[in-house]
Coordinates of C-alpha atoms in Angstrom, one line a residue:
Chain S
Q1 CA -9.2 -73.6 5.7
Q2 CA -9.9 -69.8 6.9
Q3 CA -5.9 -69.6 8.6
V4 CA -2.8 -67.4 7.2
K5 CA 0.1 -68.9 8.8
Q6 CA 2.7 -66.1 9.0
S7 CA 6.5 -66.8 10.3
P8 CA 9.0 -66.3 12.2
Q9 CA 7.3 -64.3 14.7
S10 CA 10.2 -62.7 15.5
L11 CA 13.1 -61.3 13.2
I12 CA 15.3 -59.7 13.8
V13 CA 18.3 -57.9 11.3
Q14 CA 21.1 -55.6 10.9
K15 CA 20.5 -52.5 9.8
G16 CA 20.9 -52.8 5.7
G17 CA 19.9 -56.7 5.9
I18 CA 16.9 -58.8 4.2
S19 CA 14.6 -59.3 5.9
I20 CA 11.6 -61.5 5.2
I21 CA 8.3 -63.0 6.3
N22 CA 6.8 -65.8 4.8
C23 CA 2.8 -66.3 4.9
A24 CA 0.6 -69.6 3.8
Y25 CA -3.1 -69.8 3.4
E26 CA -5.3 -73.5 2.5
N27 CA -8.5 -71.1 1.2
T28 CA -8.5 -71.1 -2.3
A29 CA -10.6 -68.7 -3.1
F30 CA -8.2 -65.5 -1.2
D31 CA -7.5 -63.6 -4.4
Y32 CA -6.5 -60.4 -2.6
F33 CA -3.4 -60.7 -0.5
P34 CA -2.1 -56.8 1.2
W35 CA -0.1 -57.0 4.0
Y36 CA 0.2 -54.1 6.9
Q37 CA 2.7 -52.5 9.0
Q38 CA 1.9 -51.7 12.7
F39 CA 3.9 -49.3 15.0
P40 CA 3.5 -49.7 18.3
G41 CA 0.0 -47.4 19.2
K42 CA -1.5 -47.0 16.6
G43 CA -3.9 -49.3 13.5
P44 CA -2.3 -51.4 10.8
A45 CA -1.2 -49.1 7.4
L46 CA -1.1 -50.8 4.2
L47 CA 1.6 -51.6 3.3
I48 CA 2.3 -53.4 -0.1
A49 CA -0.5 -55.5 -1.4
I50 CA -0.5 -58.7 -5.0
R51 CA -3.5 -60.8 -6.6
P52 CA -2.8 -64.2 -7.8
D53 CA -1.9 -62.4 -11.3
V54 CA 1.3 -61.8 -10.4
S55 CA 4.5 -63.3 -9.2
E56 CA 6.3 -60.4 -7.2
K57 CA 5.4 -56.7 -7.4
K58 CA 7.8 -54.1 -6.0
E59 CA 7.5 -51.6 -4.8
G60 CA 10.5 -49.2 -3.1
R61 CA 12.3 -51.3 -1.0
F62 CA 9.8 -53.8 -0.5
T63 CA 8.6 -56.5 -2.4
I64 CA 6.0 -59.3 -2.1
S65 CA 7.2 -63.1 -3.6
F66 CA 3.7 -64.7 -4.6
N67 CA 3.6 -68.4 -5.1
K68 CA 0.0 -69.4 -6.8
S69 CA 0.8 -73.7 -6.5
A70 CA 2.5 -74.0 -2.4
K71 CA -0.3 -71.2 -2.4
Q72 CA 2.6 -69.4 0.1
F73 CA 4.2 -65.5 -0.3
S74 CA 7.0 -63.8 1.3
L75 CA 7.5 -60.2 2.2
H76 CA 10.7 -59.4 1.8
I77 CA 12.0 -55.6 3.0
M78 CA 15.5 -55.0 1.2
D79 CA 17.7 -52.1 2.9
S80 CA 16.2 -52.6 6.6
Q81 CA 16.6 -49.7 8.4
P82 CA 15.8 -49.4 11.7
G83 CA 12.3 -47.1 11.2
D84 CA 11.0 -50.2 9.8
S85 CA 11.1 -52.0 13.2
A86 CA 7.1 -53.1 13.4
T87 CA 5.1 -56.2 13.9
Y88 CA 3.5 -56.8 10.2
F89 CA 1.4 -59.0 9.9
C90 CA 0.3 -60.2 6.4
A91 CA -3.4 -60.9 5.4
A92 CA -5.8 -62.4 2.6
E93 CA -9.0 -62.3 0.9
T94 CA -12.2 -63.6 -1.6
S95 CA -12.3 -60.4 -3.3
G96 CA -14.9 -57.9 -3.1
T97 CA -15.6 -59.5 0.1
Y98 CA -13.4 -57.1 3.0
K99 CA -12.9 -60.0 5.0
Y100 CA -9.4 -60.1 5.6
I101 CA -8.0 -62.8 7.8
F102 CA -4.6 -61.8 8.9
G103 CA -1.9 -63.6 10.1
T104 CA -0.4 -63.8 13.7
G105 CA 2.2 -61.1 12.7
T106 CA 6.0 -60.5 13.3
R107 CA 8.2 -58.8 14.7
L108 CA 10.4 -57.2 13.1
K109 CA 14.2 -55.1 14.6
V110 CA 16.7 -53.4 13.5
L111 CA 19.7 -53.0 14.6
A112 CA 21.3 -49.6 14.1
Chain W
E1 CA -11.4 -35.1 6.8
T2 CA -8.5 -37.3 6.2
G3 CA -8.4 -40.8 7.9
V4 CA -10.5 -42.8 10.9
T5 CA -10.5 -41.5 13.8
Q6 CA -12.0 -43.4 16.4
S7 CA -13.0 -42.4 20.1
P8 CA -11.7 -43.2 23.2
T9 CA -8.4 -43.7 22.6
H10 CA -8.7 -45.4 25.9
L11 CA -11.4 -47.1 28.2
I12 CA -11.6 -49.1 31.2
K13 CA -14.6 -51.6 32.0
T14 CA -17.0 -53.6 35.1
R15 CA -17.0 -56.6 33.7
G16 CA -20.6 -57.5 33.2
Q17 CA -21.0 -53.4 31.8
Q18 CA -21.9 -52.4 28.3
V19 CA -19.8 -50.0 26.3
T20 CA -19.9 -48.3 22.7
L21 CA -17.1 -47.5 21.0
R22 CA -17.6 -44.6 17.9
C23 CA -16.0 -44.5 14.2
S24 CA -15.4 -41.7 12.1
S25 CA -14.6 -43.2 8.3
Q26 CA -12.4 -42.4 5.7
S27 CA -14.3 -40.0 3.1
G28 CA -15.7 -41.1 0.5
H29 CA -15.4 -44.6 2.2
N30 CA -19.3 -46.2 2.2
T31 CA -17.8 -49.1 4.4
V32 CA -16.3 -49.9 7.2
S33 CA -15.6 -52.9 9.2
W34 CA -14.2 -54.1 13.1
Y35 CA -11.8 -55.9 14.5
Q36 CA -10.5 -56.5 17.0
Q37 CA -7.0 -57.3 18.2
A38 CA -5.5 -58.9 21.1
L39 CA -2.1 -58.6 22.3
G40 CA 0.1 -60.2 20.5
Q41 CA -2.5 -61.3 17.6
G42 CA -3.6 -60.5 14.5
P43 CA -6.9 -58.4 13.5
Q44 CA -10.0 -61.3 14.1
F45 CA -12.8 -59.6 11.8
I46 CA -15.7 -59.1 13.6
F47 CA -18.9 -57.8 11.3
Q48 CA -18.6 -55.2 9.0
Y49 CA -21.8 -52.3 7.2
Y50 CA -21.7 -50.9 3.9
R51 CA -24.1 -48.2 3.7
E52 CA -25.8 -48.5 7.1
E53 CA -26.8 -52.2 6.6
E54 CA -24.5 -55.6 8.2
N55 CA -22.7 -57.2 5.4
G56 CA -20.8 -59.8 7.2
R57 CA -19.7 -60.9 10.4
G58 CA -17.0 -63.1 11.8
N59 CA -16.6 -65.9 15.0
F60 CA -18.3 -63.3 17.5
P61 CA -21.6 -63.4 19.5
P62 CA -25.0 -61.9 19.0
R63 CA -23.2 -59.7 22.4
F64 CA -21.6 -57.6 19.6
S65 CA -23.0 -55.6 17.9
G66 CA -23.3 -52.6 15.5
L67 CA -24.4 -50.2 13.6
Q68 CA -23.3 -47.6 10.1
F69 CA -24.7 -44.4 10.0
P70 CA -26.3 -42.3 7.2
N71 CA -22.9 -40.6 7.1
Y72 CA -20.7 -43.8 7.3
S73 CA -19.9 -43.5 10.5
S74 CA -20.4 -46.7 12.6
E75 CA -20.5 -47.6 16.3
L76 CA -19.1 -51.0 17.8
N77 CA -21.7 -52.3 21.1
V78 CA -20.5 -54.8 23.1
N79 CA -22.8 -55.7 25.9
A80 CA -22.4 -57.7 29.1
L81 CA -18.7 -57.4 29.0
E82 CA -16.3 -59.8 29.6
L83 CA -12.9 -59.9 31.1
D84 CA -11.2 -61.6 27.6
D85 CA -13.2 -58.5 25.6
S86 CA -9.8 -57.1 26.5
A87 CA -8.2 -56.1 23.8
L88 CA -7.5 -53.1 21.1
Y89 CA -10.7 -52.9 19.2
L90 CA -10.4 -52.1 15.3
C91 CA -12.5 -49.6 12.4
A92 CA -11.1 -49.8 8.8
S93 CA -13.0 -48.0 6.3
S94 CA -12.7 -49.1 2.6
P95 CA -14.0 -47.1 -0.2
G96 CA -15.7 -50.3 -1.7
T97 CA -14.8 -50.7 -4.8
G98 CA -11.0 -51.5 -6.1
D99 CA -8.2 -52.4 -4.6
Y100 CA -7.4 -49.0 -2.6
G101 CA -7.6 -51.8 1.2
Y102 CA -8.2 -50.4 4.4
T103 CA -8.0 -47.0 6.3
F104 CA -7.3 -48.1 9.4
G105 CA -7.9 -45.9 12.6
S106 CA -5.3 -46.4 15.7
G107 CA -7.9 -48.3 17.6
T108 CA -8.7 -48.0 20.8
R109 CA -7.5 -49.9 23.9
L110 CA -10.7 -51.6 25.9
T111 CA -9.3 -52.8 29.7
V112 CA -12.3 -55.3 31.4
V113 CA -11.7 -55.4 35.0

């Protein structure tokens, strides 16, 4: 019940395309869902986050879509660029605990 | 000083030895957590410190221990190292309130041989 399932494991997208990464969870106590971006040799960096009281949050080219009833959320990267090539992790937290459950990661490669 | 800094960046230890990893949290952050990231996996929560007290622990054995100091810097100690302890160890800090998320350091790559 503490797991966050992430898919796909890897993704190849053409420059300018849309990258979509999906996550699913079981624990209904989770109420904060951040996405992190990690480049090789670096720690994860917060990209965007959402709470379940909204169904969508957009920041620049990055959008989170959230489906509370299905217990699923996804990251959409519009107009994907080669510089977006990185590993992306979804995570879930019960508010205020700061104990994140991370997905297994998606390695994104954007072709120039 | 901004950001989370960790030292050392790389470390090689022999099975059975002990290791101490260090972390300086971002200025103003009073909550520090440690994560273990095995190759190709997502980070796994080890434990968290809030104002020098352990404030939650993941599914790690007692040979993983930690400290937080009055300036909110932190240490992760691992005793009796095992080969499976080889991983990237990440320190993350947070101001403890609000939706700021964690700020992660770049990690310490530990190799146990």
